Amino acid sequence: MEFSTGFGWARLPVLAAAFMLGSVLTVSAQIIPPFSPGPAVVPDDEEAETVEAPSVNDPDIMKGIDVDKLDWSQLAIDAGTLNDIIAAKKRAQAAASSGLNWSSNANANGSSAVTVKQSVFEFWDTRIGADMTVASEPRTMSELLAQKAANGGSLPQSSGSAWATATAPGAGVIWDKTAVEARVDPGSEQSKIGASLTKSMPLSGDTSLTLQNGYSVNQQGTTAVPGIGGHITRNYETDQTAKVTNTDTGTSITAGQTLSTTDDKWLRKVGAEQKLFDNVTVSGSVGETSQGAINKSVTAGFKKSW
């Protein structure tokens, strides 16, 4: 035997909502505090409005809608789709910040150090920019005397250099990262181009080893004067560095050597760096010089990013 009703599944959500709202109103009416005499309060127009409980005679908002044919998959989202949405948002933020980035710092001699940079190619993390020293013209005699006193009796001069950097992946297991840097300073007729290859490998759970080989060419030109032509000199330099880092103690030990065409031997250097606490480090190094003397240095640094 089968029982059927003409009421329909579509009216169940409306009746459930009406039943719940009616129950809430009934409970609210039972917990009204007893009347206490006091000044009459005139309710506002918005507070005076009453909410009528829905009735079974109200029009059915689900009428004509087949629940079985609704596309419930629109509410489902997997982790892959969510990652695509996050990646698209990051790309949009990177595109919005890919314009020129300006920064300026005032120098003690009255000039300003201005840096401008722009991202060119995101895949290889390629950037171009310029570092400029902008000297302001003194407006009063006191400013003129102050600038000369800060620069040894002469006025500061404006200068600038252009640079480009690129970071690319390595070549399989040989090295991990390739970095290329070029810089040109027209004022001093000096230019430099260099590249470095980096390989990192873990030694234990909290200790890692980083090997780096660097190669650079420095070019220095001289301005031609009447009777004497200008000439260009180049200096080729290579360096090798090994760095062991312990992330648990915040200690780094570095050993390396450098060879250039102006020297006839490798110049060796060792150093160590210790992180004392957040953003504060102390480092020291001992290295050879081309004159044969030993160069020693101890520095402390504080670095904060926000």
mmCIF file of C-alpha atoms in Angstrom:
data_model
loop_
_atom_site.group_PDB
_atom_site.id
_atom_site.type_symbol
_atom_site.label_atom_id
_atom_site.label_comp_id
_atom_site.label_asym_id
_atom_site.label_seq_id
_atom_site.Cartn_x
_atom_site.Cartn_y
_atom_site.Cartn_z
ATOM 1 C CA MET A 1 0.000 0.000 0.000
ATOM 2 C CA GLU A 2 1.332 3.430 -0.891
ATOM 3 C CA PHE A 3 0.488 6.716 0.758
ATOM 4 C CA SER A 4 0.848 9.989 -1.094
ATOM 5 C CA THR A 5 0.180 13.639 -0.364
ATOM 6 C CA GLY A 6 -0.204 16.630 -2.580
ATOM 7 C CA PHE A 7 1.658 18.932 -0.216
ATOM 8 C CA GLY A 8 5.028 18.529 -1.989
ATOM 9 C CA TRP A 9 8.679 18.539 -0.879
ATOM 10 C CA ALA A 10 9.076 22.119 -2.016
ATOM 11 C CA ARG A 11 7.031 23.455 0.963
ATOM 12 C CA LEU A 12 9.117 21.717 3.655
ATOM 13 C CA PRO A 13 11.799 24.478 3.943
ATOM 14 C CA VAL A 14 9.094 27.141 4.386
ATOM 15 C CA LEU A 15 7.249 25.139 7.052
ATOM 16 C CA ALA A 16 10.508 24.391 8.894
ATOM 17 C CA ALA A 17 11.414 28.083 8.963
ATOM 18 C CA ALA A 18 7.917 29.020 10.155
ATOM 19 C CA PHE A 19 8.030 26.406 12.905
ATOM 20 C CA MET A 20 11.441 27.563 14.164
ATOM 21 C CA LEU A 21 10.511 31.262 14.106
ATOM 22 C CA GLY A 22 7.241 30.543 15.909
ATOM 23 C CA SER A 23 9.094 28.605 18.603
ATOM 24 C CA VAL A 24 11.529 31.472 19.133
ATOM 25 C CA LEU A 25 8.709 34.006 19.458
ATOM 26 C CA THR A 26 6.897 31.772 21.960
ATOM 27 C CA VAL A 27 9.971 31.338 24.148
ATOM 28 C CA SER A 28 10.694 35.075 23.981
ATOM 29 C CA ALA A 29 7.158 35.831 25.155
ATOM 30 C CA GLN A 30 7.573 33.519 28.161
ATOM 31 C CA ILE A 31 10.743 35.196 29.455
ATOM 32 C CA ILE A 32 9.523 38.830 29.358
ATOM 33 C CA PRO A 33 10.531 40.386 32.713
ATOM 34 C CA PRO A 34 7.750 41.556 35.044
ATOM 35 C CA PHE A 35 6.521 45.094 34.564
ATOM 36 C CA SER A 36 8.205 47.738 36.642
ATOM 37 C CA PRO A 37 6.903 51.284 36.874
ATOM 38 C CA GLY A 38 9.017 53.935 35.299
ATOM 39 C CA PRO A 39 9.035 56.678 32.702
ATOM 40 C CA ALA A 40 7.369 55.821 29.479
ATOM 41 C CA VAL A 41 9.707 55.258 26.555
ATOM 42 C CA VAL A 42 8.490 56.174 23.140
ATOM 43 C CA PRO A 43 9.964 53.720 20.603
ATOM 44 C CA ASP A 44 11.436 54.918 17.367
ATOM 45 C CA ASP A 45 9.740 54.256 14.078
ATOM 46 C CA GLU A 46 12.211 51.516 13.200
ATOM 47 C CA GLU A 47 11.771 49.832 16.596
ATOM 48 C CA ALA A 48 7.985 50.106 16.392
ATOM 49 C CA GLU A 49 7.882 47.904 13.340
ATOM 50 C CA THR A 50 6.710 44.383 14.099
ATOM 51 C CA VAL A 51 7.837 41.239 12.401
ATOM 52 C CA GLU A 52 5.017 39.025 11.308
ATOM 53 C CA ALA A 53 5.524 35.303 11.507
ATOM 54 C CA PRO A 54 5.329 33.546 8.144
ATOM 55 C CA SER A 55 2.120 31.738 7.434
ATOM 56 C CA VAL A 56 1.437 28.553 5.510
ATOM 57 C CA ASN A 57 -0.762 30.644 3.238
ATOM 58 C CA ASP A 58 2.198 32.769 2.064
ATOM 59 C CA PRO A 59 3.303 32.271 -1.553
ATOM 60 C CA ASP A 60 5.742 29.415 -2.063
ATOM 61 C CA ILE A 61 9.135 30.864 -3.102
ATOM 62 C CA MET A 62 10.263 27.428 -4.283
ATOM 63 C CA LYS A 63 7.258 26.948 -6.530
ATOM 64 C CA GLY A 64 8.238 25.861 -10.017
ATOM 65 C CA ILE A 65 11.816 24.917 -8.985
ATOM 66 C CA ASP A 66 12.878 21.303 -9.277
ATOM 67 C CA VAL A 67 15.304 20.683 -6.402
ATOM 68 C CA ASP A 68 16.661 17.545 -8.072
ATOM 69 C CA LYS A 69 17.811 19.590 -11.076
ATOM 70 C CA LEU A 70 19.769 22.221 -9.114
ATOM 71 C CA ASP A 71 23.537 22.302 -9.836
ATOM 72 C CA TRP A 72 24.963 21.776 -6.351
ATOM 73 C CA SER A 73 28.484 21.370 -7.800
ATOM 74 C CA GLN A 74 28.839 25.164 -7.854
ATOM 75 C CA LEU A 75 29.273 25.016 -4.077
ATOM 76 C CA ALA A 76 32.064 22.430 -4.265
ATOM 77 C CA ILE A 77 35.714 23.521 -4.563
ATOM 78 C CA ASP A 78 38.819 21.375 -4.313
ATOM 79 C CA ALA A 79 42.290 22.250 -3.038
ATOM 80 C CA GLY A 80 43.701 22.559 -6.560
ATOM 81 C CA THR A 81 41.135 25.160 -7.561
ATOM 82 C CA LEU A 82 41.804 27.087 -4.341
ATOM 83 C CA ASN A 83 45.554 27.104 -5.068
ATOM 84 C CA ASP A 84 44.854 28.453 -8.569
ATOM 85 C CA ILE A 85 42.789 31.280 -7.084
ATOM 86 C CA ILE A 86 45.559 32.168 -4.605
ATOM 87 C CA ALA A 87 48.221 32.050 -7.344
ATOM 88 C CA ALA A 88 46.126 34.308 -9.581
ATOM 89 C CA LYS A 89 45.764 36.795 -6.729
ATOM 90 C CA LYS A 90 49.536 36.820 -6.158
ATOM 91 C CA ARG A 91 50.159 37.400 -9.859
ATOM 92 C CA ALA A 92 47.717 40.314 -9.814
ATOM 93 C CA GLN A 93 49.501 41.833 -6.803
ATOM 94 C CA ALA A 94 52.892 41.382 -8.493
ATOM 95 C CA ALA A 95 51.605 43.047 -11.653
ATOM 96 C CA ALA A 96 50.262 45.965 -9.615
ATOM 97 C CA SER A 97 53.670 46.453 -7.943
ATOM 98 C CA SER A 98 55.743 45.925 -11.091
ATOM 99 C CA GLY A 99 56.032 49.652 -11.732
ATOM 100 C CA LEU A 100 58.953 51.873 -10.803
ATOM 101 C CA ASN A 101 59.969 51.673 -7.154
ATOM 102 C CA TRP A 102 61.588 54.845 -5.806
ATOM 103 C CA SER A 103 63.476 55.308 -2.538
ATOM 104 C CA SER A 104 65.482 58.237 -1.174
ATOM 105 C CA ASN A 105 67.830 58.744 1.796
ATOM 106 C CA ALA A 106 69.474 61.964 2.925
ATOM 107 C CA ASN A 107 73.278 61.972 3.239
ATOM 108 C CA ALA A 108 75.261 63.808 5.900
ATOM 109 C CA ASN A 109 76.974 66.042 3.298
ATOM 110 C CA GLY A 110 73.674 67.556 2.129
ATOM 111 C CA SER A 111 73.100 65.315 -0.889
ATOM 112 C CA SER A 112 70.443 62.645 -1.334
ATOM 113 C CA ALA A 113 70.889 58.999 -2.348
ATOM 114 C CA VAL A 114 68.084 58.087 -4.749
ATOM 115 C CA THR A 115 67.420 54.543 -5.986
ATOM 116 C CA VAL A 116 64.946 53.543 -8.660
ATOM 117 C CA LYS A 117 64.313 49.955 -9.760
ATOM 118 C CA GLN A 118 61.800 47.984 -11.777
ATOM 119 C CA SER A 119 61.092 44.310 -12.287
ATOM 120 C CA VAL A 120 61.441 43.222 -15.914
ATOM 121 C CA PHE A 121 61.033 39.457 -16.046
ATOM 122 C CA GLU A 122 59.435 37.585 -13.134
ATOM 123 C CA PHE A 123 60.557 34.067 -14.106
ATOM 124 C CA TRP A 124 64.269 34.869 -13.821
ATOM 125 C CA ASP A 125 63.753 37.597 -11.184
ATOM 126 C CA THR A 126 65.274 40.221 -13.493
ATOM 127 C CA ARG A 127 65.504 43.831 -12.310
ATOM 128 C CA ILE A 128 66.971 47.026 -13.685
ATOM 129 C CA GLY A 129 67.587 50.253 -11.826
ATOM 130 C CA ALA A 130 69.805 53.210 -11.070
ATOM 131 C CA ASP A 131 71.576 54.535 -7.982
ATOM 132 C CA MET A 132 71.980 58.299 -7.968
ATOM 133 C CA THR A 133 73.520 60.858 -5.673
ATOM 134 C CA VAL A 134 71.641 64.138 -6.106
ATOM 135 C CA ALA A 135 73.364 67.243 -4.739
ATOM 136 C CA SER A 136 71.133 70.165 -3.857
ATOM 137 C CA GLU A 137 72.099 73.714 -4.753
ATOM 138 C CA PRO A 138 72.811 75.856 -1.663
ATOM 139 C CA ARG A 139 70.245 78.658 -1.307
ATOM 140 C CA THR A 140 71.958 80.702 1.400
ATOM 141 C CA MET A 141 75.531 81.467 2.367
ATOM 142 C CA SER A 142 75.178 79.384 5.540
ATOM 143 C CA GLU A 143 74.130 76.323 3.492
ATOM 144 C CA LEU A 144 77.065 76.867 1.136
ATOM 145 C CA LEU A 145 79.556 77.009 4.019
ATOM 146 C CA ALA A 146 77.960 73.957 5.706
ATOM 147 C CA GLN A 147 78.173 71.841 2.530
ATOM 148 C CA LYS A 148 81.807 72.836 1.944
ATOM 149 C CA ALA A 149 82.678 72.005 5.541
ATOM 150 C CA ALA A 150 81.048 68.564 5.213
ATOM 151 C CA ASN A 151 82.918 67.812 1.945
ATOM 152 C CA GLY A 152 86.428 68.994 2.762
ATOM 153 C CA GLY A 153 86.076 72.456 1.258
ATOM 154 C CA SER A 154 84.312 71.489 -1.990
ATOM 155 C CA LEU A 155 80.673 71.191 -2.955
ATOM 156 C CA PRO A 156 79.135 67.710 -3.378
ATOM 157 C CA GLN A 157 78.658 66.626 -6.972
ATOM 158 C CA SER A 158 75.764 64.684 -8.464
ATOM 159 C CA SER A 159 76.568 61.221 -9.808
ATOM 160 C CA GLY A 160 74.822 58.019 -10.749
ATOM 161 C CA SER A 161 75.191 54.464 -11.974
ATOM 162 C CA ALA A 162 72.875 52.055 -13.773
ATOM 163 C CA TRP A 163 72.630 48.371 -12.918
ATOM 164 C CA ALA A 164 70.834 45.164 -13.868
ATOM 165 C CA THR A 165 70.520 41.872 -11.985
ATOM 166 C CA ALA A 166 69.073 38.485 -12.892
ATOM 167 C CA THR A 167 68.679 35.261 -10.936
ATOM 168 C CA ALA A 168 68.097 32.043 -12.847
ATOM 169 C CA PRO A 169 67.856 28.347 -11.953
ATOM 170 C CA GLY A 170 70.960 26.182 -12.002
ATOM 171 C CA ALA A 171 71.879 23.135 -14.058
ATOM 172 C CA GLY A 172 70.524 20.035 -12.379
ATOM 173 C CA VAL A 173 72.750 18.611 -9.648
ATOM 174 C CA ILE A 174 75.776 20.737 -10.605
ATOM 175 C CA TRP A 175 74.555 24.009 -9.059
ATOM 176 C CA ASP A 176 71.253 25.388 -7.766
ATOM 177 C CA LYS A 177 71.227 29.083 -8.691
ATOM 178 C CA THR A 178 72.848 31.413 -11.208
ATOM 179 C CA ALA A 179 73.107 35.142 -10.513
ATOM 180 C CA VAL A 180 74.279 37.766 -13.010
ATOM 181 C CA GLU A 181 74.941 41.433 -12.214
ATOM 182 C CA ALA A 182 76.084 44.345 -14.379
ATOM 183 C CA ARG A 183 76.795 47.934 -13.340
ATOM 184 C CA VAL A 184 77.891 51.000 -15.316
ATOM 185 C CA ASP A 185 79.058 54.304 -13.805
ATOM 186 C CA PRO A 186 79.454 56.885 -16.602
ATOM 187 C CA GLY A 187 80.812 59.578 -14.285
ATOM 188 C CA SER A 188 83.855 57.585 -13.228
ATOM 189 C CA GLU A 189 84.025 55.625 -16.517
ATOM 190 C CA GLN A 190 83.829 52.383 -14.596
ATOM 191 C CA SER A 191 81.817 49.255 -15.341
ATOM 192 C CA LYS A 192 81.510 45.760 -13.903
ATOM 193 C CA ILE A 193 79.867 42.523 -14.956
ATOM 194 C CA GLY A 194 79.862 39.407 -12.825
ATOM 195 C CA ALA A 195 78.248 36.010 -12.388
ATOM 196 C CA SER A 196 78.048 33.552 -9.512
ATOM 197 C CA LEU A 197 77.086 29.877 -9.286
ATOM 198 C CA THR A 198 75.681 28.589 -5.992
ATOM 199 C CA LYS A 199 75.178 25.043 -4.723
ATOM 200 C CA SER A 200 73.531 24.241 -1.359
ATOM 201 C CA MET A 201 73.308 20.849 0.323
ATOM 202 C CA PRO A 202 72.186 19.667 3.783
ATOM 203 C CA LEU A 203 74.784 18.106 6.097
ATOM 204 C CA SER A 204 72.385 17.194 8.904
ATOM 205 C CA GLY A 205 68.976 18.176 10.189
ATOM 206 C CA ASP A 206 69.985 21.732 11.152
ATOM 207 C CA THR A 207 73.324 22.179 9.321
ATOM 208 C CA SER A 208 73.818 23.045 5.646
ATOM 209 C CA LEU A 209 76.762 23.725 3.324
ATOM 210 C CA THR A 210 76.723 26.391 0.588
ATOM 211 C CA LEU A 211 79.395 26.513 -2.137
ATOM 212 C CA GLN A 212 79.757 29.546 -4.404
ATOM 213 C CA ASN A 213 82.011 30.366 -7.342
ATOM 214 C CA GLY A 214 82.107 33.931 -8.601
ATOM 215 C CA TYR A 215 83.586 35.521 -11.709
ATOM 216 C CA SER A 216 83.742 39.234 -12.548
ATOM 217 C CA VAL A 217 85.323 41.697 -14.960
ATOM 218 C CA ASN A 218 86.015 45.274 -13.857
ATOM 219 C CA GLN A 219 86.728 47.878 -16.510
ATOM 220 C CA GLN A 220 88.196 51.296 -15.800
ATOM 221 C CA GLY A 221 88.567 53.997 -18.446
ATOM 222 C CA THR A 222 90.482 57.264 -18.453
ATOM 223 C CA THR A 223 89.340 60.462 -20.115
ATOM 224 C CA ALA A 224 91.360 61.530 -23.136
ATOM 225 C CA VAL A 225 93.157 64.878 -22.851
ATOM 226 C CA PRO A 226 94.808 66.914 -25.643
ATOM 227 C CA GLY A 227 97.935 65.087 -26.735
ATOM 228 C CA ILE A 228 97.168 62.004 -24.652
ATOM 229 C CA GLY A 229 94.573 59.444 -25.675
ATOM 230 C CA GLY A 230 92.403 57.664 -23.192
ATOM 231 C CA HIS A 231 92.875 53.986 -22.452
ATOM 232 C CA ILE A 232 90.929 51.189 -20.801
ATOM 233 C CA THR A 233 92.181 48.734 -18.198
ATOM 234 C CA ARG A 234 90.425 45.496 -17.232
ATOM 235 C CA ASN A 235 90.759 43.444 -14.092
ATOM 236 C CA TYR A 236 89.544 39.835 -14.001
ATOM 237 C CA GLU A 237 88.671 38.341 -10.641
ATOM 238 C CA THR A 238 87.447 34.981 -9.368
ATOM 239 C CA ASP A 239 86.468 33.895 -5.872
ATOM 240 C CA GLN A 240 85.531 30.632 -4.182
ATOM 241 C CA THR A 241 83.556 30.469 -0.935
ATOM 242 C CA ALA A 242 82.320 27.683 1.341
ATOM 243 C CA LYS A 243 79.822 28.483 4.106
ATOM 244 C CA VAL A 244 78.532 26.179 6.842
ATOM 245 C CA THR A 245 75.360 27.337 8.600
ATOM 246 C CA ASN A 246 73.793 25.919 11.746
ATOM 247 C CA THR A 247 70.215 27.144 11.984
ATOM 248 C CA ASP A 248 69.766 25.816 15.522
ATOM 249 C CA THR A 249 72.509 27.994 17.066
ATOM 250 C CA GLY A 250 72.453 30.787 14.445
ATOM 251 C CA THR A 251 76.156 30.328 13.671
ATOM 252 C CA SER A 252 77.799 30.611 10.230
ATOM 253 C CA ILE A 253 81.443 29.851 9.381
ATOM 254 C CA THR A 254 82.879 30.996 6.034
ATOM 255 C CA ALA A 255 86.152 30.167 4.282
ATOM 256 C CA GLY A 256 87.155 31.447 0.846
ATOM 257 C CA GLN A 257 89.856 32.699 -1.455
ATOM 258 C CA THR A 258 90.121 35.345 -4.178
ATOM 259 C CA LEU A 259 92.406 35.690 -7.197
ATOM 260 C CA SER A 260 92.640 38.677 -9.560
ATOM 261 C CA THR A 261 94.895 39.744 -12.408
ATOM 262 C CA THR A 262 96.347 42.526 -10.248
ATOM 263 C CA ASP A 263 97.595 39.987 -7.663
ATOM 264 C CA ASP A 264 99.973 37.101 -8.182
ATOM 265 C CA LYS A 265 98.539 34.752 -5.547
ATOM 266 C CA TRP A 266 95.330 33.598 -3.916
ATOM 267 C CA LEU A 267 94.199 35.756 -1.019
ATOM 268 C CA ARG A 268 92.510 33.651 1.639
ATOM 269 C CA LYS A 269 89.899 34.709 4.150
ATOM 270 C CA VAL A 270 87.986 33.070 7.010
ATOM 271 C CA GLY A 271 85.107 34.479 8.992
ATOM 272 C CA ALA A 272 82.285 33.669 11.377
ATOM 273 C CA GLU A 273 78.909 35.172 12.156
ATOM 274 C CA GLN A 274 76.793 34.656 15.272
ATOM 275 C CA LYS A 275 73.166 35.647 15.728
ATOM 276 C CA LEU A 276 72.753 36.998 19.264
ATOM 277 C CA PHE A 277 68.997 37.523 19.208
ATOM 278 C CA ASP A 278 66.340 38.757 16.805
ATOM 279 C CA ASN A 279 67.813 41.024 14.089
ATOM 280 C CA VAL A 280 71.190 41.468 15.886
ATOM 281 C CA THR A 281 74.346 39.687 14.656
ATOM 282 C CA VAL A 282 78.084 39.876 15.360
ATOM 283 C CA SER A 283 80.631 38.875 12.715
ATOM 284 C CA GLY A 284 84.394 38.753 12.468
ATOM 285 C CA SER A 285 86.887 37.929 9.711
ATOM 286 C CA VAL A 286 90.608 37.488 9.114
ATOM 287 C CA GLY A 287 91.993 37.792 5.577
ATOM 288 C CA GLU A 288 95.189 38.227 3.618
ATOM 289 C CA THR A 289 95.999 41.348 1.569
ATOM 290 C CA SER A 290 98.087 41.783 -1.578
ATOM 291 C CA GLN A 291 100.716 43.669 0.471
ATOM 292 C CA GLY A 292 101.189 40.658 2.770
ATOM 293 C CA ALA A 293 99.555 42.124 5.854
ATOM 294 C CA ILE A 294 96.651 40.510 7.682
ATOM 295 C CA ASN A 295 93.308 42.299 7.649
ATOM 296 C CA LYS A 296 91.136 41.752 10.748
ATOM 297 C CA SER A 297 87.665 43.073 11.349
ATOM 298 C CA VAL A 298 84.836 42.663 13.855
ATOM 299 C CA THR A 299 81.414 44.131 13.148
ATOM 300 C CA ALA A 300 77.970 44.107 14.730
ATOM 301 C CA GLY A 301 74.809 44.620 12.725
ATOM 302 C CA PHE A 302 71.118 45.206 13.225
ATOM 303 C CA LYS A 303 68.636 44.487 10.467
ATOM 304 C CA LYS A 304 64.890 45.026 10.584
ATOM 305 C CA SER A 305 62.372 44.603 7.768
ATOM 306 C CA TRP A 306 58.760 45.752 7.806
#
